[in-house]
Short mmCIF file of C-alpha atoms and ligand atoms in Angstrom, two decimals:
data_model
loop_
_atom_site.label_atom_id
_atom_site.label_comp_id
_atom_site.label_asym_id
_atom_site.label_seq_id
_atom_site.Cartn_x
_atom_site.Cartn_y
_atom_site.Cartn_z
CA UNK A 876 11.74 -95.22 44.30
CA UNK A 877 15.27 -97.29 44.50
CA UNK A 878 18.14 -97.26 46.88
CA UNK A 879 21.14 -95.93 44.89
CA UNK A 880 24.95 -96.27 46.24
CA UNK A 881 27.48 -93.56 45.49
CA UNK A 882 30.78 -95.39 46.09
CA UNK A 883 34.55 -94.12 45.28
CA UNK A 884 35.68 -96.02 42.98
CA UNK A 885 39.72 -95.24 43.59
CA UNK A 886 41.55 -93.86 46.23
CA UNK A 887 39.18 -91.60 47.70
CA UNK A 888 38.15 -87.90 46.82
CA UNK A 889 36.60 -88.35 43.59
CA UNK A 890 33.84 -86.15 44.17
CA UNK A 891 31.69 -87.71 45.57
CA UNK A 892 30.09 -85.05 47.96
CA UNK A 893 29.58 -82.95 44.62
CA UNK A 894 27.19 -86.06 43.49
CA UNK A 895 24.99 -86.76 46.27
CA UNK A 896 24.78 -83.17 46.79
CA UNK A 897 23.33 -83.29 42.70
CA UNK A 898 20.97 -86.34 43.31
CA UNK A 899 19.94 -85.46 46.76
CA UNK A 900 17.26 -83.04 44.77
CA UNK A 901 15.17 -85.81 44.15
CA UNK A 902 16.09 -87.73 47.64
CA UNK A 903 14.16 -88.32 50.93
CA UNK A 904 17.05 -89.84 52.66
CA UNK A 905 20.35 -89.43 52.20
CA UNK A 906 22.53 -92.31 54.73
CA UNK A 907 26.54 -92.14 55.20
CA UNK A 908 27.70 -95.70 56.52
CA UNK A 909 31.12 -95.69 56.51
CA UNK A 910 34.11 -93.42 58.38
CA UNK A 911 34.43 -90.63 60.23
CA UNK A 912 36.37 -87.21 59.84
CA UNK A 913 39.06 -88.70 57.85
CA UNK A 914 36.37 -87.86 55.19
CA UNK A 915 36.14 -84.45 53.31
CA UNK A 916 33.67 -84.49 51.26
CA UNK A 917 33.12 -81.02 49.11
CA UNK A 918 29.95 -79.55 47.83
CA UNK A 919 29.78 -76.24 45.60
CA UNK A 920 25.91 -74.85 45.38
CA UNK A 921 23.92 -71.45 46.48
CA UNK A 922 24.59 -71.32 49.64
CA UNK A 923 28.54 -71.70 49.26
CA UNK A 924 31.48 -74.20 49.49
CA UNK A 925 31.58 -76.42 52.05
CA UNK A 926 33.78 -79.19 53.38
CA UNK A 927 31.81 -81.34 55.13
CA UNK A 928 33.70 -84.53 57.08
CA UNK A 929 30.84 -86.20 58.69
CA UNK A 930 26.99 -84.36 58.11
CA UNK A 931 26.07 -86.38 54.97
CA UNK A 932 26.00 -83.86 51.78
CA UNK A 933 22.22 -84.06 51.18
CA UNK A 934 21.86 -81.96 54.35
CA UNK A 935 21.28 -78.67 51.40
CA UNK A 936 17.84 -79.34 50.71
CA UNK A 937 15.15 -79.31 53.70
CA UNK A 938 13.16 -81.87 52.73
CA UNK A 939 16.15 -84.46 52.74
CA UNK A 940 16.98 -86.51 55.77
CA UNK A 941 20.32 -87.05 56.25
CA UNK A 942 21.19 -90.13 58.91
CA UNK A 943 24.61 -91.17 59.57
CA UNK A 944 24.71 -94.69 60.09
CA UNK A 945 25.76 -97.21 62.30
CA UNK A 946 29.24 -97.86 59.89
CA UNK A 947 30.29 -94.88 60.69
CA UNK A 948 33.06 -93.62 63.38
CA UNK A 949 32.22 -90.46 64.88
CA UNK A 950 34.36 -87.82 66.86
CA UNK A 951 31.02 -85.45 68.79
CA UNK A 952 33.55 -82.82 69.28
CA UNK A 953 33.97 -82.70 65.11
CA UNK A 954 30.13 -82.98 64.65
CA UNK A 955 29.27 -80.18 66.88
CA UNK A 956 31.63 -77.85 65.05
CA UNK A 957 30.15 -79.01 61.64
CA UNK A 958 26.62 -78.91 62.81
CA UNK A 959 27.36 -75.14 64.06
CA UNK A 960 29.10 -74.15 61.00
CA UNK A 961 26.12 -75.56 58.92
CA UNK A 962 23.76 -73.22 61.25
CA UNK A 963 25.63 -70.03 61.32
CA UNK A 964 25.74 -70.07 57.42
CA UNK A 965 21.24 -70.57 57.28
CA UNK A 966 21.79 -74.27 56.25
CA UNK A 967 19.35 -76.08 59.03
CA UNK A 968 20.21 -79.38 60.78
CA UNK A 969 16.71 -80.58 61.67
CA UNK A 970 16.46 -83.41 59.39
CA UNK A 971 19.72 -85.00 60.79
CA UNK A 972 19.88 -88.41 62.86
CA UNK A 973 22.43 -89.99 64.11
CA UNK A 974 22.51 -94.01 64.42
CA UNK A 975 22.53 -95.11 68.25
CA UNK A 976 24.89 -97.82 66.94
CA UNK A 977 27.43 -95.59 65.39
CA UNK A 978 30.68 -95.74 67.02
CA UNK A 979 31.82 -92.58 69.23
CA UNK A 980 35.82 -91.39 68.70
CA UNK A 981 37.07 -90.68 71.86
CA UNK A 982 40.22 -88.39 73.04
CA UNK A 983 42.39 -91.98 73.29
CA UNK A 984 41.61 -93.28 70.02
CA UNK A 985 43.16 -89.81 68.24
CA UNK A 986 46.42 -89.78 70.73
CA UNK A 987 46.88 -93.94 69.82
CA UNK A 988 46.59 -93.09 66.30
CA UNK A 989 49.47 -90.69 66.34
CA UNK A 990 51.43 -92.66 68.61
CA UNK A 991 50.86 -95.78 66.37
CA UNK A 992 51.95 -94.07 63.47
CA UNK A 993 54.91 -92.87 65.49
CA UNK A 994 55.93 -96.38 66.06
CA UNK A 995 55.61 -97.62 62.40
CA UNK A 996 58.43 -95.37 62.01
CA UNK A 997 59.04 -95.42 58.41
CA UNK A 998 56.69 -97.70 57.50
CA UNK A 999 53.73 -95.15 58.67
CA UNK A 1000 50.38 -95.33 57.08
CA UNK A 1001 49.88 -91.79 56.47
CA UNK A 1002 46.72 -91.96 58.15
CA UNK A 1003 44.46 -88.65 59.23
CA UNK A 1004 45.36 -88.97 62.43
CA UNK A 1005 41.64 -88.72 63.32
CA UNK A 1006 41.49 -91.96 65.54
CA UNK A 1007 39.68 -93.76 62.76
CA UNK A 1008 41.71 -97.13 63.25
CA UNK A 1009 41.58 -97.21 66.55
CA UNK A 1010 37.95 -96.34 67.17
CA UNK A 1011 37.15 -99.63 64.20
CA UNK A 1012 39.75 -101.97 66.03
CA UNK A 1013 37.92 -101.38 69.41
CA UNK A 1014 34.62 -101.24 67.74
CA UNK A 1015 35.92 -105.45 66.45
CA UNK A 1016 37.10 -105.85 69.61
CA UNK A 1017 34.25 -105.13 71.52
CA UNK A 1018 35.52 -102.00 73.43
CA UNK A 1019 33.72 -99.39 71.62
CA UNK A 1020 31.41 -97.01 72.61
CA UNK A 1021 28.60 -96.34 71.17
CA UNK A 1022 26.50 -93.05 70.69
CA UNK A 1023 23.28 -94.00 72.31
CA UNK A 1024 25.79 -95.18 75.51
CA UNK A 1025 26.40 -91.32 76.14
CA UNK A 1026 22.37 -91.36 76.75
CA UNK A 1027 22.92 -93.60 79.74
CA UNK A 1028 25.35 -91.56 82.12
CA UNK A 1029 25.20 -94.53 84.97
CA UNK A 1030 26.08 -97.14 82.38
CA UNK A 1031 28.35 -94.98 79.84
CA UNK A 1032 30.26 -93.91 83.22
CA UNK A 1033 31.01 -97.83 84.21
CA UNK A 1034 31.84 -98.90 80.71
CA UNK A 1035 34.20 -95.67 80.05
CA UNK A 1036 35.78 -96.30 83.58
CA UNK A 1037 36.88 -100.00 82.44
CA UNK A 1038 37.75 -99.39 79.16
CA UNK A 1039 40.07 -96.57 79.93
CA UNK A 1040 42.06 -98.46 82.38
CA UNK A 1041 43.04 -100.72 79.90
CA UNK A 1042 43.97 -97.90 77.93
CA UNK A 1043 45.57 -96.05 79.93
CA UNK A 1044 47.88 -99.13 80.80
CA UNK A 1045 48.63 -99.30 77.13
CA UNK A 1046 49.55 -95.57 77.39
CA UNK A 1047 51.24 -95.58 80.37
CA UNK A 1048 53.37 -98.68 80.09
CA UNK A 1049 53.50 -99.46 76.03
CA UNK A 1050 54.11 -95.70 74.71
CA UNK A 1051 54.95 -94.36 78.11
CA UNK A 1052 53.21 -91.32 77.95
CA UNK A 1053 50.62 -89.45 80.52
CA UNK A 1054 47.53 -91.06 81.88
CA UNK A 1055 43.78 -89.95 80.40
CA UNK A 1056 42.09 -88.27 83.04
CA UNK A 1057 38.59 -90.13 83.94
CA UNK A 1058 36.67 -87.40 85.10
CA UNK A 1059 37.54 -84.69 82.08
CA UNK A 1060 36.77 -87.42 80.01
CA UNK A 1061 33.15 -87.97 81.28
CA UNK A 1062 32.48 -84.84 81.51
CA UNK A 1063 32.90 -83.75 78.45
CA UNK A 1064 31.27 -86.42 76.74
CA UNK A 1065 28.11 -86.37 78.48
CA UNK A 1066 27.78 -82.53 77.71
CA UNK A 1067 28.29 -84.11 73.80
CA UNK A 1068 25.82 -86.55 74.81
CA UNK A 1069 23.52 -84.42 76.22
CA UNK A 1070 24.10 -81.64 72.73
CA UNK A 1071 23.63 -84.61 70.51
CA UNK A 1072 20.76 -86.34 72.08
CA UNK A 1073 18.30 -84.71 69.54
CA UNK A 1074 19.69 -86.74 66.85
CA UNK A 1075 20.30 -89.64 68.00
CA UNK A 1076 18.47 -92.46 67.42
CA UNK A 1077 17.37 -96.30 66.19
CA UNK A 1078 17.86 -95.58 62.71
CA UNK A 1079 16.60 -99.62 60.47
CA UNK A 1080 12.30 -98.41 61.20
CA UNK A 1081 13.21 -94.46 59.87
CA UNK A 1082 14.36 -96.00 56.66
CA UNK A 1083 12.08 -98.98 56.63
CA UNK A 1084 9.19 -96.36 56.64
CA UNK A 1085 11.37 -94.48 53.40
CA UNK A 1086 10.59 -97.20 51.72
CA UNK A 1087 7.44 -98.15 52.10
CA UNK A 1088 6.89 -94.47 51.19
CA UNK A 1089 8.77 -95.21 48.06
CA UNK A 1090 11.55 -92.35 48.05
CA UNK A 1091 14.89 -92.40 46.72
CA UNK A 1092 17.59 -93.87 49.36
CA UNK A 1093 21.05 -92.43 48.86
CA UNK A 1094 23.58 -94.15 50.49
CA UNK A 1095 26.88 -91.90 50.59
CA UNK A 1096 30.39 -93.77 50.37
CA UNK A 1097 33.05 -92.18 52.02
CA UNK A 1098 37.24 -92.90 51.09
CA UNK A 1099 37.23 -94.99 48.16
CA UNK A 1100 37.40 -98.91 47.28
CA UNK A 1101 40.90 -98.81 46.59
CA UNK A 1102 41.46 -97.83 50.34
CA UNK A 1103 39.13 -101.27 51.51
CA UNK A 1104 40.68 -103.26 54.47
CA UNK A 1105 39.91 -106.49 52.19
CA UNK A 1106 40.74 -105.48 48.82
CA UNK A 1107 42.55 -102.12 48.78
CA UNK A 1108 45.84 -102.35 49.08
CA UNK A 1109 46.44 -103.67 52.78
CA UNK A 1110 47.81 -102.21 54.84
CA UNK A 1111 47.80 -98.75 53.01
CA UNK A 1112 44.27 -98.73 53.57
CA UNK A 1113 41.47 -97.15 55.79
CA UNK A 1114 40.19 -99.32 58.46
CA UNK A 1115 35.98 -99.80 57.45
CA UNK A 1116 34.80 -100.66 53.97
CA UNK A 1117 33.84 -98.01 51.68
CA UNK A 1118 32.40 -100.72 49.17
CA UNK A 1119 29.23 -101.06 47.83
CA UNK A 1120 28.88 -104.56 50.68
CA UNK A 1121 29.96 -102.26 53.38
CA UNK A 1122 27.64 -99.81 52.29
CA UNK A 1123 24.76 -102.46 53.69
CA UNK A 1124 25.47 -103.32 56.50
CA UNK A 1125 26.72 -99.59 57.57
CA UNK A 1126 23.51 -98.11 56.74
CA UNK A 1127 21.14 -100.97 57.53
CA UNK A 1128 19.78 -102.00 54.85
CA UNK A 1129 20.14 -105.84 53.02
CA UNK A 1130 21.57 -106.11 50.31
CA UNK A 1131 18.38 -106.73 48.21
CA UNK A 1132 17.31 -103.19 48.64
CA UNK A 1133 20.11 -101.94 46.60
CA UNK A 1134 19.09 -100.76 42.83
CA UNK A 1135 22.15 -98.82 41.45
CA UNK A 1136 25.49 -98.81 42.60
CA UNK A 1137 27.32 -96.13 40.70
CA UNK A 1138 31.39 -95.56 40.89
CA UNK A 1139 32.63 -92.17 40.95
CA UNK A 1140 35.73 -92.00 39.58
CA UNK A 1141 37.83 -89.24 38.99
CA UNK A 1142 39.70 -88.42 35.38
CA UNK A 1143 42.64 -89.35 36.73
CA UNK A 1144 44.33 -90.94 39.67
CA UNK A 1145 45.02 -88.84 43.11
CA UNK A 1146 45.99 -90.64 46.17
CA UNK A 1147 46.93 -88.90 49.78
CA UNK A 1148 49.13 -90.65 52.47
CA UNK A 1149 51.03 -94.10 52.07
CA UNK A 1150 50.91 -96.84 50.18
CA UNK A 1151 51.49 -98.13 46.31
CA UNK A 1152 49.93 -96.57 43.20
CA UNK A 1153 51.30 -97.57 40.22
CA UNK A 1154 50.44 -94.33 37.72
CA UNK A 1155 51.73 -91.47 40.29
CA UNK A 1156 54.03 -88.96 38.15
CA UNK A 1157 56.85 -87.48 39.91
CA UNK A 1158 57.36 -85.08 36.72
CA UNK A 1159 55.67 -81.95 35.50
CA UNK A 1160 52.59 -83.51 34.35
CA UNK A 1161 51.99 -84.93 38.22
CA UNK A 1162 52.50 -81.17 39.06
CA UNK A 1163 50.25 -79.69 36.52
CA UNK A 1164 47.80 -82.08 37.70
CA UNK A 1165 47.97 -81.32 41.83
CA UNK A 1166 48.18 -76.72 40.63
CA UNK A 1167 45.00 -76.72 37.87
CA UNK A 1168 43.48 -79.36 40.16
CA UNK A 1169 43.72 -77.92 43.52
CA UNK A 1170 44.90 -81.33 44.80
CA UNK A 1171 45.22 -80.80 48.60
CA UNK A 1172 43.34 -82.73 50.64
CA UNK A 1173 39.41 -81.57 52.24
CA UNK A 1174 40.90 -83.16 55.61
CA UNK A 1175 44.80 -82.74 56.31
CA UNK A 1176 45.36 -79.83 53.25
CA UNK A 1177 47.97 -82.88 52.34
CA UNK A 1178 49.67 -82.47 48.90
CA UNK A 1179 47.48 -85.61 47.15
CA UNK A 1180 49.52 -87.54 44.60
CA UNK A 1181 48.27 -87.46 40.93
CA UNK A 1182 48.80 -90.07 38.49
CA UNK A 1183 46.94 -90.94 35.01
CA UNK A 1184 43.92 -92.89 34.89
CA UNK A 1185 44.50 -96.57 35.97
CA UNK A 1186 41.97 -98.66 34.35
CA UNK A 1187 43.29 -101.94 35.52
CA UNK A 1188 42.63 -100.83 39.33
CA UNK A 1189 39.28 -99.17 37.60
CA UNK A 1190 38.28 -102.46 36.45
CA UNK A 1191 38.77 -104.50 39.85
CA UNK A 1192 37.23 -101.37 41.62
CA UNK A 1193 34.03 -102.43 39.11
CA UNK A 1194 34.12 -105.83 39.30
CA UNK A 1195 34.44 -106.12 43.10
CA UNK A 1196 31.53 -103.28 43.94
CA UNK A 1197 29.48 -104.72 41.02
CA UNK A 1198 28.87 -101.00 39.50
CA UNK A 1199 25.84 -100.64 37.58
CA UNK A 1200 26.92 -96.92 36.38
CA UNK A 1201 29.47 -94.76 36.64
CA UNK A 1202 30.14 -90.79 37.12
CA UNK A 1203 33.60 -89.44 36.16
CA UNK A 1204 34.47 -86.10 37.66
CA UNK A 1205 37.11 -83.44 37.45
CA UNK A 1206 37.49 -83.89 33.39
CA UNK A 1207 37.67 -80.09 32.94
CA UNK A 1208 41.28 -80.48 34.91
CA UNK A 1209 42.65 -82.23 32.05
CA UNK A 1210 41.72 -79.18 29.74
CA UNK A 1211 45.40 -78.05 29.11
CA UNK A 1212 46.93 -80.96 28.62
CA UNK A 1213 48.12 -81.75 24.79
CA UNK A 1214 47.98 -85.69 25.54
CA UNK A 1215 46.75 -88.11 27.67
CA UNK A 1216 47.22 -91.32 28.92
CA UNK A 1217 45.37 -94.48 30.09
CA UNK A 1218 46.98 -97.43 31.88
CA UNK A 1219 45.51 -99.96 30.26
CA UNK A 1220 47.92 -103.13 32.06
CA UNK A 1221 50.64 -103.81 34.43
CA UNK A 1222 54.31 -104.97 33.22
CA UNK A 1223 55.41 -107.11 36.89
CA UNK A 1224 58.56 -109.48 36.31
CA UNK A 1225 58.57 -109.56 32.96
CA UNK A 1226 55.06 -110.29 32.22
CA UNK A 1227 52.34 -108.46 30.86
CA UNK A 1228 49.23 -108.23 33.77
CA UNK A 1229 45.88 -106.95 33.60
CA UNK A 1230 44.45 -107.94 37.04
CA UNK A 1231 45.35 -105.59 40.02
CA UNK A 1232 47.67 -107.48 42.26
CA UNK A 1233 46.81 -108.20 46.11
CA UNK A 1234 50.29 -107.60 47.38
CA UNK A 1235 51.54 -104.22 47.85
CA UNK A 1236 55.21 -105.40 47.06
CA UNK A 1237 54.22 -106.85 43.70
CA UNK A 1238 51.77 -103.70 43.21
CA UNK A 1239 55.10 -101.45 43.81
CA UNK A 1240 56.62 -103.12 41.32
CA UNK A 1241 54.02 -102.87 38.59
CA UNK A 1242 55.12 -100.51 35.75
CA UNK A 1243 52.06 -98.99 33.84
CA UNK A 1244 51.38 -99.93 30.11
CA UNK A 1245 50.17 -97.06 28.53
CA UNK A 1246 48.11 -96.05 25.94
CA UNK A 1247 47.78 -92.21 24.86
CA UNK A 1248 45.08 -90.63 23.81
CA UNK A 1249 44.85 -86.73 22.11
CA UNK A 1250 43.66 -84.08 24.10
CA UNK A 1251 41.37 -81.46 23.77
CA UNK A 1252 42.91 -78.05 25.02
CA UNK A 1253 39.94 -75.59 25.11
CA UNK A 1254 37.84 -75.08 27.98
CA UNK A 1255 34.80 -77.46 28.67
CA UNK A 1256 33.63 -76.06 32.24
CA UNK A 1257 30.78 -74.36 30.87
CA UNK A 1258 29.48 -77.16 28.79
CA UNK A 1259 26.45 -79.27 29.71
CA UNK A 1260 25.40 -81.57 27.00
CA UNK A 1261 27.63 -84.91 26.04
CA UNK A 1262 27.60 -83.87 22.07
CA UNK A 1263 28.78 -80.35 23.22
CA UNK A 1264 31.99 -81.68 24.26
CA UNK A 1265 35.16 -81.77 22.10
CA UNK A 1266 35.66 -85.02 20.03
CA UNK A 1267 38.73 -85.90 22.13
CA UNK A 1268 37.41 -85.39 25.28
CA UNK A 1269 34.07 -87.55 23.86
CA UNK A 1270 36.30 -90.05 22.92
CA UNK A 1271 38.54 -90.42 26.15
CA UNK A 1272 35.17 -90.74 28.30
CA UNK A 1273 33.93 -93.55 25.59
CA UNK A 1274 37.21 -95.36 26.02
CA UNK A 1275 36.91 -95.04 30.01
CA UNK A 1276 33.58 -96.52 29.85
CA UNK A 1277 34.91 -99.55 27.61
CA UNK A 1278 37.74 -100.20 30.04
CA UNK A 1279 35.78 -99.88 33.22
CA UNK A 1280 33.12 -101.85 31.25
CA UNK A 1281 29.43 -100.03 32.85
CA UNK A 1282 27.77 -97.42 31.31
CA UNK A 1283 28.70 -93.73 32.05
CA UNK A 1284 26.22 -91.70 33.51
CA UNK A 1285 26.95 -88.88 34.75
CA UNK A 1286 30.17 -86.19 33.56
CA UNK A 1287 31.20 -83.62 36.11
CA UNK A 1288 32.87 -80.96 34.36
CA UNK A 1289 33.25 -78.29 37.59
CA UNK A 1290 32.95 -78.38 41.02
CA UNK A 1291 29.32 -76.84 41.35
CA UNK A 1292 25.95 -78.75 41.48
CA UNK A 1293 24.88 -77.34 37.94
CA UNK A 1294 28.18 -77.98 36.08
CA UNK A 1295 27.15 -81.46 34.91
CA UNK A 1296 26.49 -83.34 32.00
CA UNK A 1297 23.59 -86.12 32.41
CA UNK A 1298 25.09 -88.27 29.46
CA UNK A 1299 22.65 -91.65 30.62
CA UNK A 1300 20.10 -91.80 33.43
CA UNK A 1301 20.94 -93.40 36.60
CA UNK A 1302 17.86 -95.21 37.03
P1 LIG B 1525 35.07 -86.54 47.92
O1 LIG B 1525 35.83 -86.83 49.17
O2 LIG B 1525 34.93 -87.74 47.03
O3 LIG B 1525 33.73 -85.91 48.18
O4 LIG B 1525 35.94 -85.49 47.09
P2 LIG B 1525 36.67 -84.17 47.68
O5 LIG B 1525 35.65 -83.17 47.98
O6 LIG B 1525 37.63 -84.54 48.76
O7 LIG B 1525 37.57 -83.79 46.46
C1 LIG B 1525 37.00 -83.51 45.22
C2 LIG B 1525 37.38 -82.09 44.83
O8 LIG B 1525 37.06 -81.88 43.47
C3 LIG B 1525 36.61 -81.01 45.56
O9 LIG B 1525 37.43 -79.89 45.71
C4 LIG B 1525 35.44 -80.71 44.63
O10 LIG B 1525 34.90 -79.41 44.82
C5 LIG B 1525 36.11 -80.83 43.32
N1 LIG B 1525 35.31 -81.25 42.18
C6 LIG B 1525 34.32 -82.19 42.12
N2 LIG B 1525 33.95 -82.38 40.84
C7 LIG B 1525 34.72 -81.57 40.09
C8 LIG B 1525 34.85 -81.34 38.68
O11 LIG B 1525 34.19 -81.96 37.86
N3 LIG B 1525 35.79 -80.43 38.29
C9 LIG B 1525 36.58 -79.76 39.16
N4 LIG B 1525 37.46 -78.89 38.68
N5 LIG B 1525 36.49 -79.95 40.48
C10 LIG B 1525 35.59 -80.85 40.94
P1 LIG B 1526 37.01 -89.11 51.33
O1 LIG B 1526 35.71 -89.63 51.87
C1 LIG B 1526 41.27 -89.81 50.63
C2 LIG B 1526 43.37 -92.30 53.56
C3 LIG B 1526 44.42 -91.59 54.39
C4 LIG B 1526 45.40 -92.71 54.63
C5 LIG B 1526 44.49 -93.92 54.77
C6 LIG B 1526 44.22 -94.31 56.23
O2 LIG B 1526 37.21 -87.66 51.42
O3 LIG B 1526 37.24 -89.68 49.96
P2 LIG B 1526 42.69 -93.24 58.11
O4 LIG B 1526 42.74 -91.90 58.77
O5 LIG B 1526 41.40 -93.56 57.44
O6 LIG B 1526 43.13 -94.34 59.03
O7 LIG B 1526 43.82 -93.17 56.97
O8 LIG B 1526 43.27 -93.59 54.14
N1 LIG B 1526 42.02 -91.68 53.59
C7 LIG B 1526 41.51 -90.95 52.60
N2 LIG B 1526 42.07 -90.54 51.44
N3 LIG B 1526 39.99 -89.50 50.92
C8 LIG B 1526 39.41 -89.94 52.06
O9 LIG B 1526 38.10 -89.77 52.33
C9 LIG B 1526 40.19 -90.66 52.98
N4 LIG B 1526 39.96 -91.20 54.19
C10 LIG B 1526 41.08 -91.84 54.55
O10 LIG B 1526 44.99 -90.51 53.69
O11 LIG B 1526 46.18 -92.90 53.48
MG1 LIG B 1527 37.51 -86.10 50.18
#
């Protein structure tokens, strides 16, 4: 059995909990390998609706193993509360690991975030405000701490001890505010050390063994490519790769393992916090979109910004993950709408574009070229086979697929597991 990736193809919150929670059925392992609880990730099935932020969303089905991997950036406090949620509402957590090389989020990492964001002023990021950039940039700069440190008190207690003196002189003298107290600190992560210790563990033999059993890998993208330090568009981005590459080294595994790489993409364009996107409507249509939508962000409850389908940021989204398939979600929201459009090039300076540019100045400056399609006004929630669908809404899927240029596989036409169509096979 192959090693799939489920990558966002845009700006994050495509749906892609609501997938792997679909092809976990047929999973052993399910592996998130990038960021932390700046992720929301929603799945609709029997036992409810759930938002999950960190617990990959194949954690449903008992016979699944879910691992969050080494990529990721993880606040214990968050994971508790998840893992406790999961347990009061009969969905078990036994088959959960946690990397011993996944970064730990600790209580000066979500106080530098705010104050960082503070300091941008007006040129803030928008971020969570979950300590996701800082925990990465100490994680580069070899200050991090990891999850199997909380293991070791002795050593954990002599690494947190120099590490927070540095940052409590940054505190202290750079945003002059109140010290970090050592000893809360240490206390209260080595009761999340000693909660979590169950789960944690070396992570590359568990899914060596996987495959040599031959079962179905998912590897679970969190944020989406558009939001890449490398190629989103920097700085308005997140701060660990949520690429197809990152999604190798975050859960382990070499690149020749992968099989499928499939995009999600949504129907349209939403994007939450900061940062240039070329298609966002600031008329009724962007409204329309964000109320039949529910457009609010899993994470912050943020107002996301909606926009119409950008196929020239589709396109570098495909070329630079290498997609081998794509799922498009959330086409049911565009029920009501008389006509549609697709953004099929840029207009910067005069000229015509169709690449995505790497500056966010020239990216602000890109008008959309549009072309309109009709739409299909009836209701298509209920339907589950591609011929079923309206003509219009066949042929706005067919002309997404041409533009993003892979085949489409999957069409999610609801939130819940079963409201689906299977238009190709994955594998
Ligand atoms: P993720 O971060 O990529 O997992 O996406 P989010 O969960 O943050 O946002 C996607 C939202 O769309 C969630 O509220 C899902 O329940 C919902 N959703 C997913 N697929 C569909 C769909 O096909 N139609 C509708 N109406 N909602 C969907
Ligand atoms: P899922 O996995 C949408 C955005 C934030 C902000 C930027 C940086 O649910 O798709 P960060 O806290 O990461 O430093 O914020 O990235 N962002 C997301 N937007 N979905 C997400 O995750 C996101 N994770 C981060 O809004 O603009
Ligand atoms: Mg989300």
């Amino acid at each position: 059995m192959p090693v799939i990736a489920v990558i966002g193809a845009q700006w994050g919150d495509e749906g892609k909990g609501k997938v792997v929670d679909m092809l976990a059925e047929k999973a052993g392992v399910v592996v998130r390998f990038a960021g932390g609880d700046n992720a929301g990730h929603t799945v609709v099935n029997q036992y409810g609706t759930f938002g999950l932020h960190l617990i990959p969303s194949g954690i449903f089905y008992s016979h699944t193993v879910c691992i969050m991997g080494n990529g990721m950036v993880i606040n214990p406090s968050v994971l508790i509360d998840e893992i406790d949620q999961l347990n009061r509402r009969d969905v078990a957590t036994k088959q959960l690991f946690i990397s011993d090389r996944a970064h730990v989020i600790m209580p000066y990492h979500t106080l530098l975030d705010g104050l960082e964001e503070k300091w941008r002023g007006g040129k803030a990021l928008g971020t969570t405000g979950r300590g996701i950039g800082p925990a990465y940039a100490d994680k580069v700069a070899r200050m991090g701490i990891r999850t199997g440190d909380l293991l070791d008190k002795e050593a954990f207690l002599e690494r947190l001890r120099s590490i927070l003196d540095y940052k409590n002189a940054i505190l202290t003298k750079v945003y002059e505010v109140s010290p970090l107290s050592l000893d809360t600190i240490y206390g209260q992560y080595c009761q999340y050390g000693e909660r979590l210790a169950p789960y944690i563990r070396e992570i590359t033999i568990m899914l060596e063994e996987a495959l040599a059993r031959e079962e179905l890998v998912l590897l679970e993208g969190a944020q989406g490519a558009l939001l890449d330090p490398d190629f989103g568009t920097y700085p308005y981005t997140t701060s660990s790769s949520p690429l197809a590459e990152g999604s190798c080294l975050g859960a382990g595994l070499s690149p020749t393992r992968i099989d499928r790489i499939l995009g999600v993409f949504k129907a349209y364009c939403t994007r939450v916090g900061g940062g240039p996107m070329p298609t966002e409507l600031g008329d009724e249509t962007g409204d329309l979109l964000r109320e039949s939508g529910h457009e609010y962000g899993t994470t912050t409850g943020r107002p996301r910004r909606c926009g119409w389908f950008d196929a020239v940021a589709a396109r570098f989204s495909s070329r630079i993950n290498g997609f081998t398939g794509a799922a498009i979600t959330r086409l049911d929201v565009l029920d009501a709408l008389p006509r549609l459009k697709i953004c099929v090039g840029y207009k910067l300076n005069g000229q015509t574009i169709d690449y995505f540019p790497s500056s966010i100045a020239a990216l602000d400056r890109c008008q959309p070229i549009y072309e309109e399609l009709p739409g299909w006004q009836v209701p298509i929630s209920h339907i589950r086979d591609y011929e079923q669908l309206p003509v219009e809404a066949q042929q706005y899927v067919a002309r997404l697929e041409e533009l993003i240029s892979c085949p489409m596989n999957l069409i999610s036409v609801g939130a819940a597991r079963e409201q689906t169509i299977h238009k190709m096979p994955i594998l």
